[in-house]
mmCIF file of C-alpha atoms in Angstrom:
data_model
loop_
_atom_site.group_PDB
_atom_site.id
_atom_site.type_symbol
_atom_site.label_atom_id
_atom_site.label_comp_id
_atom_site.label_asym_id
_atom_site.label_seq_id
_atom_site.Cartn_x
_atom_site.Cartn_y
_atom_site.Cartn_z
ATOM 1 C CA UNK A 5 -14.479 13.753 -1.969
ATOM 2 C CA UNK A 6 -16.924 14.734 -4.664
ATOM 3 C CA UNK A 7 -18.406 11.665 -5.265
ATOM 4 C CA UNK A 8 -18.259 9.985 -1.084
ATOM 5 C CA UNK A 9 -20.713 6.477 -0.011
ATOM 6 C CA UNK A 10 -17.350 4.507 -1.569
ATOM 7 C CA UNK A 11 -17.331 5.566 -4.996
ATOM 8 C CA UNK A 12 -13.627 6.679 -4.931
ATOM 9 C CA UNK A 13 -12.609 3.261 -3.402
ATOM 10 C CA UNK A 14 -14.092 1.317 -5.867
ATOM 11 C CA UNK A 15 -13.207 3.734 -8.695
ATOM 12 C CA UNK A 16 -9.154 3.856 -7.961
ATOM 13 C CA UNK A 17 -8.967 -0.075 -6.627
ATOM 14 C CA UNK A 18 -9.882 -0.816 -10.557
ATOM 15 C CA UNK A 19 -7.529 1.436 -11.694
ATOM 16 C CA UNK A 20 -5.292 0.036 -9.812
ATOM 17 C CA UNK A 21 -6.138 -3.133 -10.826
ATOM 18 C CA UNK A 22 -5.614 -2.309 -14.409
ATOM 19 C CA UNK A 23 -2.419 -0.456 -13.740
ATOM 20 C CA UNK A 24 -0.932 -4.538 -12.845
ATOM 21 C CA UNK A 25 -1.851 -4.558 -8.575
ATOM 22 C CA UNK A 26 -4.052 -8.016 -7.241
ATOM 23 C CA UNK A 27 -7.944 -7.202 -6.674
ATOM 24 C CA UNK A 28 -7.667 -7.839 -3.049
ATOM 25 C CA UNK A 29 -3.727 -5.232 -2.756
ATOM 26 C CA UNK A 30 -5.425 -2.827 -4.752
ATOM 27 C CA UNK A 31 -8.856 -2.603 -2.588
ATOM 28 C CA UNK A 32 -6.641 -2.876 0.997
ATOM 29 C CA UNK A 33 -4.644 0.252 -0.080
ATOM 30 C CA UNK A 34 -7.547 2.579 -1.263
ATOM 31 C CA UNK A 35 -9.417 1.668 1.657
ATOM 32 C CA UNK A 36 -6.586 2.639 3.871
ATOM 33 C CA UNK A 37 -5.743 6.230 1.338
ATOM 34 C CA UNK A 38 -9.231 6.299 2.017
ATOM 35 C CA UNK A 39 -9.210 6.965 5.514
ATOM 36 C CA UNK A 40 -7.689 10.944 5.839
ATOM 37 C CA UNK A 41 -10.206 12.361 3.177
ATOM 38 C CA UNK A 42 -13.312 10.206 4.312
ATOM 39 C CA UNK A 43 -14.438 12.271 7.435
ATOM 40 C CA UNK A 44 -15.092 14.875 5.000
ATOM 41 C CA UNK A 45 -17.524 12.434 2.754
ATOM 42 C CA UNK A 46 -19.215 13.409 -0.071
ATOM 43 C CA UNK A 47 -18.925 17.730 -0.059
ATOM 44 C CA UNK A 48 -18.996 17.683 3.591
ATOM 45 C CA UNK A 49 -22.967 16.055 4.264
ATOM 46 C CA UNK A 50 -21.563 13.971 8.059
ATOM 47 C CA UNK A 51 -20.108 17.419 9.219
ATOM 48 C CA UNK A 52 -23.249 19.138 8.041
ATOM 49 C CA UNK A 53 -25.634 16.046 9.404
ATOM 50 C CA UNK A 54 -24.205 16.149 12.444
ATOM 51 C CA UNK A 55 -23.709 19.890 13.153
ATOM 52 C CA UNK A 56 -27.306 20.210 12.466
ATOM 53 C CA UNK A 57 -28.575 17.249 14.548
ATOM 54 C CA UNK A 58 -26.862 18.136 17.406
ATOM 55 C CA UNK A 59 -27.459 21.739 16.909
ATOM 56 C CA UNK A 60 -23.234 22.667 17.306
ATOM 57 C CA UNK A 61 -21.952 25.934 14.597
ATOM 58 C CA UNK A 62 -20.922 23.561 11.275
ATOM 59 C CA UNK A 63 -17.747 25.321 10.833
ATOM 60 C CA UNK A 64 -16.601 24.862 14.660
ATOM 61 C CA UNK A 65 -16.852 20.920 13.466
ATOM 62 C CA UNK A 66 -15.394 21.249 10.138
ATOM 63 C CA UNK A 67 -12.021 23.578 12.078
ATOM 64 C CA UNK A 68 -11.960 20.453 14.593
ATOM 65 C CA UNK A 69 -12.404 17.365 12.223
ATOM 66 C CA UNK A 70 -9.403 18.990 10.018
ATOM 67 C CA UNK A 71 -7.630 20.358 13.176
ATOM 68 C CA UNK A 72 -7.516 16.023 14.410
ATOM 69 C CA UNK A 73 -7.143 14.668 10.911
ATOM 70 C CA UNK A 74 -3.096 16.144 11.022
ATOM 71 C CA UNK A 75 -1.136 13.542 12.029
ATOM 72 C CA UNK A 76 -3.377 10.989 9.732
ATOM 73 C CA UNK A 77 -3.628 12.774 6.966
ATOM 74 C CA UNK A 78 0.941 13.207 7.176
ATOM 75 C CA UNK A 79 1.037 9.309 8.025
ATOM 76 C CA UNK A 80 -0.728 7.845 5.496
ATOM 77 C CA UNK A 81 1.251 8.174 2.573
ATOM 78 C CA UNK A 82 4.090 7.084 3.981
ATOM 79 C CA UNK A 83 2.260 4.342 5.371
ATOM 80 C CA UNK A 84 0.749 2.732 1.413
ATOM 81 C CA UNK A 85 3.947 3.689 0.602
ATOM 82 C CA UNK A 86 5.492 0.973 3.297
ATOM 83 C CA UNK A 87 2.854 -1.621 2.157
ATOM 84 C CA UNK A 88 3.807 -1.224 -1.035
ATOM 85 C CA UNK A 89 8.143 -1.860 -0.997
ATOM 86 C CA UNK A 90 8.603 -1.998 2.584
ATOM 87 C CA UNK A 91 11.264 0.594 4.219
ATOM 88 C CA UNK A 92 13.463 0.652 1.230
ATOM 89 C CA UNK A 93 10.511 2.291 -1.007
ATOM 90 C CA UNK A 94 10.576 5.435 1.765
ATOM 91 C CA UNK A 95 13.673 5.821 1.847
ATOM 92 C CA UNK A 96 13.775 6.109 -1.672
ATOM 93 C CA UNK A 97 10.609 7.847 -2.677
ATOM 94 C CA UNK A 98 11.040 9.974 1.195
ATOM 95 C CA UNK A 99 10.947 13.454 -0.973
ATOM 96 C CA UNK A 100 8.308 13.380 -2.800
ATOM 97 C CA UNK A 101 5.955 10.901 0.021
ATOM 98 C CA UNK A 102 6.869 14.411 2.066
ATOM 99 C CA UNK A 103 5.576 16.828 -0.920
ATOM 100 C CA UNK A 104 2.414 14.842 -1.263
ATOM 101 C CA UNK A 105 1.672 14.470 2.783
ATOM 102 C CA UNK A 106 2.852 18.276 3.541
ATOM 103 C CA UNK A 107 0.650 19.779 0.610
ATOM 104 C CA UNK A 108 -2.326 17.860 1.366
ATOM 105 C CA UNK A 109 -2.658 17.917 4.792
ATOM 106 C CA UNK A 110 -2.015 21.715 5.069
ATOM 107 C CA UNK A 111 -4.403 22.316 2.278
ATOM 108 C CA UNK A 112 -6.840 20.633 4.615
ATOM 109 C CA UNK A 113 -5.811 21.696 7.268
ATOM 110 C CA UNK A 114 -5.799 25.749 6.215
ATOM 111 C CA UNK A 115 -9.800 24.127 3.822
ATOM 112 C CA UNK A 116 -11.774 22.671 6.949
ATOM 113 C CA UNK A 117 -10.459 25.396 9.394
ATOM 114 C CA UNK A 118 -11.586 29.183 6.817
ATOM 115 C CA UNK A 119 -13.988 27.522 4.714
ATOM 116 C CA UNK A 120 -15.777 25.641 6.006
ATOM 117 C CA UNK A 121 -16.502 21.488 6.033
ATOM 118 C CA UNK A 122 -18.048 21.290 1.898
ATOM 119 C CA UNK A 123 -14.883 21.301 0.014
ATOM 120 C CA UNK A 124 -11.903 20.539 2.238
ATOM 121 C CA UNK A 125 -10.923 17.273 0.874
ATOM 122 C CA UNK A 126 -11.785 18.383 -2.988
ATOM 123 C CA UNK A 127 -9.210 20.914 -2.387
ATOM 124 C CA UNK A 128 -6.483 18.927 -0.646
ATOM 125 C CA UNK A 129 -6.558 16.516 -3.609
ATOM 126 C CA UNK A 130 -6.155 19.412 -6.444
ATOM 127 C CA UNK A 131 -3.275 20.979 -5.198
ATOM 128 C CA UNK A 132 -2.027 17.773 -3.498
ATOM 129 C CA UNK A 133 -2.108 16.283 -7.173
ATOM 130 C CA UNK A 134 -0.280 19.938 -8.818
ATOM 131 C CA UNK A 135 2.629 20.972 -6.086
ATOM 132 C CA UNK A 136 3.128 16.350 -6.403
ATOM 133 C CA UNK A 137 3.239 17.061 -9.991
ATOM 134 C CA UNK A 138 5.370 20.118 -10.467
ATOM 135 C CA UNK A 139 8.082 18.288 -7.998
ATOM 136 C CA UNK A 140 8.741 15.192 -9.671
ATOM 137 C CA UNK A 141 9.276 17.263 -13.202
ATOM 138 C CA UNK A 142 11.797 18.224 -11.041
ATOM 139 C CA UNK A 143 12.936 14.887 -9.064
ATOM 140 C CA UNK A 144 13.212 11.816 -9.688
ATOM 141 C CA UNK A 145 13.306 8.025 -7.488
ATOM 142 C CA UNK A 146 16.414 6.716 -8.240
ATOM 143 C CA UNK A 147 14.822 2.805 -8.755
ATOM 144 C CA UNK A 148 11.412 3.353 -10.338
ATOM 145 C CA UNK A 149 9.228 0.109 -8.838
ATOM 146 C CA UNK A 150 8.035 -2.820 -10.556
ATOM 147 C CA UNK A 151 5.814 -5.528 -9.889
ATOM 148 C CA UNK A 152 7.339 -9.100 -9.894
ATOM 149 C CA UNK A 153 6.062 -10.365 -12.924
ATOM 150 C CA UNK A 154 6.937 -6.530 -14.585
ATOM 151 C CA UNK A 155 9.564 -5.918 -16.920
ATOM 152 C CA UNK A 156 11.610 -2.758 -17.815
ATOM 153 C CA UNK A 157 10.130 -1.186 -20.781
ATOM 154 C CA UNK A 158 10.939 1.658 -23.078
ATOM 155 C CA UNK A 159 8.357 4.392 -23.898
ATOM 156 C CA UNK A 160 8.153 5.132 -27.138
ATOM 157 C CA UNK A 161 6.914 8.511 -28.876
ATOM 158 C CA UNK A 162 6.652 7.642 -32.753
ATOM 159 C CA UNK A 163 2.826 7.873 -33.331
ATOM 160 C CA UNK A 164 1.615 5.866 -36.162
ATOM 161 C CA UNK A 165 -1.624 5.280 -38.284
ATOM 162 C CA UNK A 166 -1.287 1.287 -38.841
ATOM 163 C CA UNK A 167 0.850 1.677 -41.740
#
């Protein structure tokens, strides 16, 4: 990511708490979700610093890290959904999880192997968000996940100026 150093976890955990998750649950999910992209740190700083310190070509280190992260990047989205809703959640949202995982992993792998350590996670996140958003325009899960204390609501598309 662009921030690094725990910033993404703090920001996204606060957003999830605002959406209704318990604080500890939100922090835990964000820490788990941050395991795959954290290897590249803030704009590749850990990879670049390590390569310079050891005297290895930066591109070689970036490529190897990108290859090693493939299994982790593919499984993390499934694990997060499992933690939220168990196997039922995975079964109901499998196509969406697969699209998100494959788009992130493929982009991370290609960009780390061909572009270097600076942009793999930024590009991967943007591509995954775009691809998953387009996919969800055409596919919807049968059941929408709700928290125990949350009721169904209807969307109101009217605009009002308090009149």
